[in-house]
Short mmCIF file of C-alpha atoms in Angstrom, two decimals:
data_model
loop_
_atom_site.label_atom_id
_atom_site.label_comp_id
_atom_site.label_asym_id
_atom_site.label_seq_id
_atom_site.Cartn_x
_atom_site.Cartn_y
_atom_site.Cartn_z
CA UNK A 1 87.38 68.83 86.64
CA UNK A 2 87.14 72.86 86.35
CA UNK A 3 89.75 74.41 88.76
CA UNK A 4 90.61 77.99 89.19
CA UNK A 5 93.85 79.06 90.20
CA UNK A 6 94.37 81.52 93.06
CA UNK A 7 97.43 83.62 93.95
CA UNK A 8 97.46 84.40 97.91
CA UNK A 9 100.44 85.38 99.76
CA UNK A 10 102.19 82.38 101.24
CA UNK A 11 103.05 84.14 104.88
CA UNK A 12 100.22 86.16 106.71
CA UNK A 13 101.02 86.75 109.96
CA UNK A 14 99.49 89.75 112.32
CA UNK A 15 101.15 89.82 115.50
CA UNK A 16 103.22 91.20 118.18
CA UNK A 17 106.98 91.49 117.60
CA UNK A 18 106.73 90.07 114.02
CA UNK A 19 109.50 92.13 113.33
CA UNK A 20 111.65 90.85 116.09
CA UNK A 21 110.99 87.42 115.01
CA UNK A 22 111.33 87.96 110.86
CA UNK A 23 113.51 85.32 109.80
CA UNK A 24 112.71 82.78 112.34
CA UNK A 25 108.92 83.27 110.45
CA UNK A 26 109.84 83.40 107.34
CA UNK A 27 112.13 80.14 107.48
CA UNK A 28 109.68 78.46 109.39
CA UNK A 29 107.77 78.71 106.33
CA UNK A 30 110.25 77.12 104.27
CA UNK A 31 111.29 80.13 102.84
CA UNK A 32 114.91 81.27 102.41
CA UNK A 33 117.04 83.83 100.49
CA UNK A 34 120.59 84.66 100.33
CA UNK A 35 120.20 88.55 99.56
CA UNK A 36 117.16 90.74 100.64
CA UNK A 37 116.97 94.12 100.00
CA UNK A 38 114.64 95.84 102.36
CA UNK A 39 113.11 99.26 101.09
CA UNK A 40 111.28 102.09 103.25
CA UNK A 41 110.92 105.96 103.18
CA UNK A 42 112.79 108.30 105.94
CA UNK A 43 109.51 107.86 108.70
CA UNK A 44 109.69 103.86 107.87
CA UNK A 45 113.56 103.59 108.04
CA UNK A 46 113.72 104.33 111.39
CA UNK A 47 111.15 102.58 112.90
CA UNK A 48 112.76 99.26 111.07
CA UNK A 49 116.49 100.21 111.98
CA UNK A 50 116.58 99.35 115.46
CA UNK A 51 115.65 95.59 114.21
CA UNK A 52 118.20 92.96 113.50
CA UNK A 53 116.49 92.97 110.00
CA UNK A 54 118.24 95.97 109.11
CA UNK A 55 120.93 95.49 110.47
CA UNK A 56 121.47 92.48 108.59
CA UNK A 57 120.64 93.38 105.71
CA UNK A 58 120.79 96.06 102.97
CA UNK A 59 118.78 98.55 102.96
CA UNK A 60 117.26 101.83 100.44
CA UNK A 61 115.61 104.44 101.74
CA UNK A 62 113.33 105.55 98.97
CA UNK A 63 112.00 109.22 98.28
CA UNK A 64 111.06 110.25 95.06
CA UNK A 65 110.05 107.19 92.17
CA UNK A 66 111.09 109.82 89.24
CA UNK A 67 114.50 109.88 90.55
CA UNK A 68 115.18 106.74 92.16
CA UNK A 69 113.38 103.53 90.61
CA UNK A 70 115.47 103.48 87.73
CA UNK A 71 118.21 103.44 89.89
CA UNK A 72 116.89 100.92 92.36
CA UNK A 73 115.45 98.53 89.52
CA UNK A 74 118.77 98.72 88.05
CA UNK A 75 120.80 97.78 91.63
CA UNK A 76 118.41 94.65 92.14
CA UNK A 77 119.04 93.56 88.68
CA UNK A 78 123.05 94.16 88.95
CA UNK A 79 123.46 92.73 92.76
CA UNK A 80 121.37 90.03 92.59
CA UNK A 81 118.95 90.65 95.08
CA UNK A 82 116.43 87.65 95.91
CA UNK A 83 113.90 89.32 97.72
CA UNK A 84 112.69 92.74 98.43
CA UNK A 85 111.47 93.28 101.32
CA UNK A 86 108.86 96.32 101.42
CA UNK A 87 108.58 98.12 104.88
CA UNK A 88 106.36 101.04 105.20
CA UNK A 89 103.28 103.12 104.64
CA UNK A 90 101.58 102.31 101.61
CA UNK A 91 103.18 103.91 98.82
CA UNK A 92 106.55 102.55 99.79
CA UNK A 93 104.45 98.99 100.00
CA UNK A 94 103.05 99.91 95.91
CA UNK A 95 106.51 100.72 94.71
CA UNK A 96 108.22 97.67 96.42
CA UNK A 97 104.85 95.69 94.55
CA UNK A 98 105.85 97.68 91.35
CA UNK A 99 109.41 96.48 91.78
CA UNK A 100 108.64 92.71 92.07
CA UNK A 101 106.30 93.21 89.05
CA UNK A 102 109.15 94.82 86.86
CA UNK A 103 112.23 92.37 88.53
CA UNK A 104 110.10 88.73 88.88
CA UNK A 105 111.71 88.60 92.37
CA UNK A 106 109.35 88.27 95.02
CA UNK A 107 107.71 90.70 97.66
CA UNK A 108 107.36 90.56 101.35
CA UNK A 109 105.05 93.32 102.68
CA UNK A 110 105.89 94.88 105.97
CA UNK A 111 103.42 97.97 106.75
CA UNK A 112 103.82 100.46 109.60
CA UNK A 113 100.70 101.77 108.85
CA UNK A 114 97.53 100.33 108.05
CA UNK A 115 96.40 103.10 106.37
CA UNK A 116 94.56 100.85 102.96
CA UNK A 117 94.14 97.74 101.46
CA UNK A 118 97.40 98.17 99.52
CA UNK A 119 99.61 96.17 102.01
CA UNK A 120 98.13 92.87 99.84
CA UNK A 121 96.39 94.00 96.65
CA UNK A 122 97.99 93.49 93.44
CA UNK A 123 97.80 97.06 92.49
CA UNK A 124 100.31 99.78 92.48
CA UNK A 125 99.12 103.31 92.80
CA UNK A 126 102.19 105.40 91.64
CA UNK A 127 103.30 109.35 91.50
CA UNK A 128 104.59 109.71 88.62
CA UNK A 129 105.84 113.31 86.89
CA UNK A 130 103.30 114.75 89.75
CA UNK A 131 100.43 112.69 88.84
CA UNK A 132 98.91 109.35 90.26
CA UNK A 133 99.04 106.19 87.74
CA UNK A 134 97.45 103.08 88.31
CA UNK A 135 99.42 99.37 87.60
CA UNK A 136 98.74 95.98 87.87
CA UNK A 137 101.18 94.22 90.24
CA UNK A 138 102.86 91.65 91.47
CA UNK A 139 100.96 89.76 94.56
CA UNK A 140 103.65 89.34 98.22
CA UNK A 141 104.32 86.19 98.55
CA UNK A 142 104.15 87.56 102.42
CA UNK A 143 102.12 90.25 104.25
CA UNK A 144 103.73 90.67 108.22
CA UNK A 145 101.87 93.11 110.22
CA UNK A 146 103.52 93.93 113.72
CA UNK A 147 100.35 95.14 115.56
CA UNK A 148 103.01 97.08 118.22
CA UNK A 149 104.39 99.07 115.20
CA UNK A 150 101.09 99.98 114.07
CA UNK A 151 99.83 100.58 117.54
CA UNK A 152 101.96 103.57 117.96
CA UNK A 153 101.63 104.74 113.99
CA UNK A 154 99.38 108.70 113.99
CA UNK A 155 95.92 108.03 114.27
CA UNK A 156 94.58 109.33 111.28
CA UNK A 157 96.23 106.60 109.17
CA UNK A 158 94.58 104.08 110.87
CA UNK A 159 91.24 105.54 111.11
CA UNK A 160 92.40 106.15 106.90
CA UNK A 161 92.66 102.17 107.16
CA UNK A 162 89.23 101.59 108.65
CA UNK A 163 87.15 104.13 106.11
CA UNK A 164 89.29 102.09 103.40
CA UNK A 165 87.92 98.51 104.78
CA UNK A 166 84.28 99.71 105.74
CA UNK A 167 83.60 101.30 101.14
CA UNK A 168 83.82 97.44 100.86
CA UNK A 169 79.85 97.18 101.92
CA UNK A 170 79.21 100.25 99.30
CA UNK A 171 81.39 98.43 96.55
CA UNK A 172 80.03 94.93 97.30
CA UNK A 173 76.27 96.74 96.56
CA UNK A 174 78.00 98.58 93.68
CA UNK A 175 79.13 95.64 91.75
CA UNK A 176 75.76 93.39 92.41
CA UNK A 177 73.77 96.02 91.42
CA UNK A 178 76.60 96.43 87.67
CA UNK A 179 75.69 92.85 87.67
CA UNK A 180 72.17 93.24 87.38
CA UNK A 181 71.85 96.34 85.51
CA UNK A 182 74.42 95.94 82.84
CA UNK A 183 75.30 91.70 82.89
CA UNK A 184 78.58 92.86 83.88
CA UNK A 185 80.37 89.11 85.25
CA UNK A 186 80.39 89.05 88.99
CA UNK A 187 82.82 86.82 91.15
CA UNK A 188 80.79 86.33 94.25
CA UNK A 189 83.85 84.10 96.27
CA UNK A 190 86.25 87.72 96.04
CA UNK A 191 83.20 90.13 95.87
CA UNK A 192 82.32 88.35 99.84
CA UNK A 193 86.01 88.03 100.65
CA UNK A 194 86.27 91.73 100.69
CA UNK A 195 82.63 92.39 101.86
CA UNK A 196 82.23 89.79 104.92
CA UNK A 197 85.21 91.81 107.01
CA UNK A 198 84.11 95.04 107.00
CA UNK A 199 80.45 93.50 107.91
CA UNK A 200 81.73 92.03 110.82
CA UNK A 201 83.96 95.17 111.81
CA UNK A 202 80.63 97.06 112.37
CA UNK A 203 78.88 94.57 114.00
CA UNK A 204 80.80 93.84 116.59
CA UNK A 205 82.90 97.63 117.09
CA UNK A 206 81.50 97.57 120.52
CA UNK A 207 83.99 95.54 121.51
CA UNK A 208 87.03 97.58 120.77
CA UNK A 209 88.06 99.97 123.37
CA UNK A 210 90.04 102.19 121.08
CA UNK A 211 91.93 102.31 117.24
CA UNK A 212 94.29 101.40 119.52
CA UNK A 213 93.10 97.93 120.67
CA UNK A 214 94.76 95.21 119.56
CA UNK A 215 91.76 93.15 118.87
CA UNK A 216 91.03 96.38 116.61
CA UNK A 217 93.95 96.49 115.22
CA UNK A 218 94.01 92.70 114.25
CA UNK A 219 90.67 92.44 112.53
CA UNK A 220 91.62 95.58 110.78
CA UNK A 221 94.70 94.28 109.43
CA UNK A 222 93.49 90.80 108.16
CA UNK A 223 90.26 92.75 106.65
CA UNK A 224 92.70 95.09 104.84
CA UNK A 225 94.65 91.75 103.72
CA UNK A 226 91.29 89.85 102.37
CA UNK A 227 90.27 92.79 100.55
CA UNK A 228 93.74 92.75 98.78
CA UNK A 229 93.55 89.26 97.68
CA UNK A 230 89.62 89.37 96.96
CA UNK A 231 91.20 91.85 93.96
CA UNK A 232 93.89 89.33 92.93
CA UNK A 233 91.16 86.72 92.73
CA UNK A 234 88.58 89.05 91.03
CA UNK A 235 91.48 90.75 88.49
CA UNK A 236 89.94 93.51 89.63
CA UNK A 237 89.71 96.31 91.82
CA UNK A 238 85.66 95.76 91.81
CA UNK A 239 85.73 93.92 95.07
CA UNK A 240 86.59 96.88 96.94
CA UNK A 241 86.10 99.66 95.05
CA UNK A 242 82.37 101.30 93.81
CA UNK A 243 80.62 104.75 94.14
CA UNK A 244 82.67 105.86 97.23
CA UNK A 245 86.00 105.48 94.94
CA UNK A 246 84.96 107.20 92.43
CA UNK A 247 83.56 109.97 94.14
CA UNK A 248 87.31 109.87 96.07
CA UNK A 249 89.03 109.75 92.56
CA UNK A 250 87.05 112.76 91.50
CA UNK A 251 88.42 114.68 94.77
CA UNK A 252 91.88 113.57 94.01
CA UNK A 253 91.43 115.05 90.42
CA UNK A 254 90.25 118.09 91.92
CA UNK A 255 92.20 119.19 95.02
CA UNK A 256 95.74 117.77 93.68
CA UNK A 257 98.02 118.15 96.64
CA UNK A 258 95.39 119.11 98.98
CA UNK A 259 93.61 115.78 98.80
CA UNK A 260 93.22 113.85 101.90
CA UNK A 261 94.57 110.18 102.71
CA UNK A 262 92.28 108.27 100.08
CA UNK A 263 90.89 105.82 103.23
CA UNK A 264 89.49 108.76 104.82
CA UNK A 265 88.21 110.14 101.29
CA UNK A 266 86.25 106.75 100.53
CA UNK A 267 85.09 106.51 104.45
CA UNK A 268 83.93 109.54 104.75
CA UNK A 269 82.17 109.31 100.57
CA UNK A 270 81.04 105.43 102.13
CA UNK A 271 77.96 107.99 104.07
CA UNK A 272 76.66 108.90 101.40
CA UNK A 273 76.76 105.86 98.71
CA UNK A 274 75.28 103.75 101.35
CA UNK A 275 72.44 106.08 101.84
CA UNK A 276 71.96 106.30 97.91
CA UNK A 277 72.01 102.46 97.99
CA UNK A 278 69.32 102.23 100.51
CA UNK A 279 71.55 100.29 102.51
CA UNK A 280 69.73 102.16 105.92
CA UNK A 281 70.54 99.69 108.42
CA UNK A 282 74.23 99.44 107.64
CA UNK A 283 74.36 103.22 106.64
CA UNK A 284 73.38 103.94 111.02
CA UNK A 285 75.84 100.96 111.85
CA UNK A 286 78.44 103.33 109.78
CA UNK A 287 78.09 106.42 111.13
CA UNK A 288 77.84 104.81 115.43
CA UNK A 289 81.06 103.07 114.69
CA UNK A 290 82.26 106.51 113.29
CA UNK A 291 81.30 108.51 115.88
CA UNK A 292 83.17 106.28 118.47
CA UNK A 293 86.10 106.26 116.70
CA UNK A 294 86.45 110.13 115.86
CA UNK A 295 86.11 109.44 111.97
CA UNK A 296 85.31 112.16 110.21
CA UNK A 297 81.02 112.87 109.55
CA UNK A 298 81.31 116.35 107.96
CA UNK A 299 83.18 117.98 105.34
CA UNK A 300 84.36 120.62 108.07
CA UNK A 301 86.22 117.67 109.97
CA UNK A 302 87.33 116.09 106.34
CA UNK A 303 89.02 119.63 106.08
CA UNK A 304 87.46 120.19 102.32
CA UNK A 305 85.00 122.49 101.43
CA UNK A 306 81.43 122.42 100.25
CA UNK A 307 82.01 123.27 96.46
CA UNK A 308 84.85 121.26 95.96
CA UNK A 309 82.96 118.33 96.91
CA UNK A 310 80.09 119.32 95.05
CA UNK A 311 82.24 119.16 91.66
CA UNK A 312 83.33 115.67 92.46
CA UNK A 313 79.63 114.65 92.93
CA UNK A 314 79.34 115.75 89.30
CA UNK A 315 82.72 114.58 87.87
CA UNK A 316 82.77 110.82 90.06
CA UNK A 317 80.12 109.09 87.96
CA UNK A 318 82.35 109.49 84.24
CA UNK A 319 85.82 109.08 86.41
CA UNK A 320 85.91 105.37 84.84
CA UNK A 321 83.87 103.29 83.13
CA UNK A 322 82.25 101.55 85.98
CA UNK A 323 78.86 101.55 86.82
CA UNK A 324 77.70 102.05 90.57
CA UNK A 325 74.92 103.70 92.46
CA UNK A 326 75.80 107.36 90.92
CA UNK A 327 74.28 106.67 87.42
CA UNK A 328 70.90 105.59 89.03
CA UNK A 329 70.51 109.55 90.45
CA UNK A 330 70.74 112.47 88.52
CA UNK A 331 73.69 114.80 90.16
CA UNK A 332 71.48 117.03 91.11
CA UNK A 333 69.59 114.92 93.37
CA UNK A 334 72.76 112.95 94.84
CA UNK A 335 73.90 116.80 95.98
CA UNK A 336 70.35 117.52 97.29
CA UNK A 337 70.85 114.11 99.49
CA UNK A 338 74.02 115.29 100.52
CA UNK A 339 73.43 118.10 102.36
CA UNK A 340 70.33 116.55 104.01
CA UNK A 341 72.78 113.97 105.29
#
């Protein structure tokens, strides 16, 4: 018999008052630990501190990796922490994921926003020295998303979250077409993990009210979560991440500090691809559940101007060595298609 192994987090749960009911959840998983350590940033640390999770346990408030990993590696090491217990927006989630990676003590993922498919991937995206580095990661063993946290988290992370979830159908097309073009291997079980959630989102976005519905915010979450482990399955960020990436790469590269929140980047880059792709159907589907939701259509509502953009078009297709829709066009062309659009 041929088996293949999977790593998936042992705890998903996507509910009301998660929070209020943590340990009961966790132990009625069979899980227990002596010592957590819960980490979040300053936004995170109060939202978690009126729970008896806090209060029960320790608990870092982490601001800047440069000055305080070391130091918070080192305390998990010396006080023999069992569990860390990562409680906030996504970076805070990658550095906890970092943590596990670098300790071998496992990960429980607790996101106030759902602003990307971080809060399950196995892939840490880290400022370092004023620049972003990519690392492979350790997997949570649990991902617990309290929908009435997230409920009343800004808007524009969770519209970040849903541009994040619906560059799956442009990455999906991305890596078949790598597939065909170039041999490159495919893993069709992750590649439709990640690509049969965001389908569904836009069929059936009529029946959310608002971003914040729960039934909107449910689906959102678990497709956020499938898309994470599609990449731990895949060893690879290919699941979820084509043309639209790399054209939202390009703009971090170029703006620095003045990018935007990288879900709303690949969203709002997702309008395009898809167009390139030929993917009409699902490209109209896109931009009607956009509209609805107030997503941003137009650089003017992205807040980033014309030639900036322009320069990523040119500098997205040699960001990595990845093939996707942009090598098919030359630049030219793909800026000529933008502005129609």
């Amino acid at each position: 018999m041929i088996y293949k192994f999977i790593n998936f987090p042992v705890i998903i749960e996507v509910d009301k008052g998660i929070l209020e009911n943590f340990e009961e959840i966790i132990h009625e998983n069979n899980l227990y630990f002596k010592k957590p350590l819960i980490i979040s940033g300053e936004k995170s640390g109060k939202i978690v501190k009126k729970y008896d999770l806090y209060k029960k346990n320790s608990c870092y408030l982490f601001k800047n990796f440069d000055k305080d990993f070391s130091i918070l590696r080192e305390k998990i090491i010396k006080e023999n922490y069992d569990l860390i217990i990562a409680c906030g927006g996504g970076s805070i989630i990658d550095v906890g994921k970092y943590l596990a990676y670098e300790t071998l003590i496992p990960l429980i993922s607790v996101p106030t926003l759902l602003s990307s498919d971080a809060i399950a991937s196995p892939i840490s995206i880290i400022r370092i020295n004023n620049s972003y580095k990519s690392f492979g990661t350790t997997m949570p063993i649990g991902v617990l998303v309290d929908i009435e946290i997230i409920k009343n988290s800004p808007k524009q992370f969770t519209l970040a979250g849903l541009g994040d979830l619906i560059s799956n159908i442009s990455a999906s097309y991305d890596w078949l077409l790598a597939h065909k073009k170039t041999g490159e291997k495919i893993d069709n079980f992750s590649r439709i993990l990640s690509y049969n959630p965001a389908v569904n989102f836009i069929n059936s976005f009529e029946n959310y009210s608002s971003i914040k519905d729960e039934k909107f915010l449910e689906d959102l979450a678990y497709g956020l979560i499938l898309s994470g482990i599609s990449m731990n399955i895949a060893h690879s960020s290919r699941p979820a991440s084509g043309s639209e990436h790399n054209i939202s790469h390009a703009l971090d590269k170029i703006l620095g500090e003045n990018k935007q929140l990288h879900g709303l980047q690949v969203g709002f880059a997702t309008i395009l691809t898809t167009y390139l792709q030929k993917q009409f159907k699902y490209n109209e589907k896109i931009l009607e559940l956009y509209n609805k939701f107030n997503f941003p259509v137009s650089l003017d509502e992205l807040d980033i101007e014309e030639k900036y953009f322009m320069k990523a078009l040119e500098l997205a297709p040699k960001i990595r060595n990845r093939n996707t829709i942009l090598d098919e066009y030359d630049v030219e062309e793909v800026r000529r298609v933008f502005k129609e659009l």
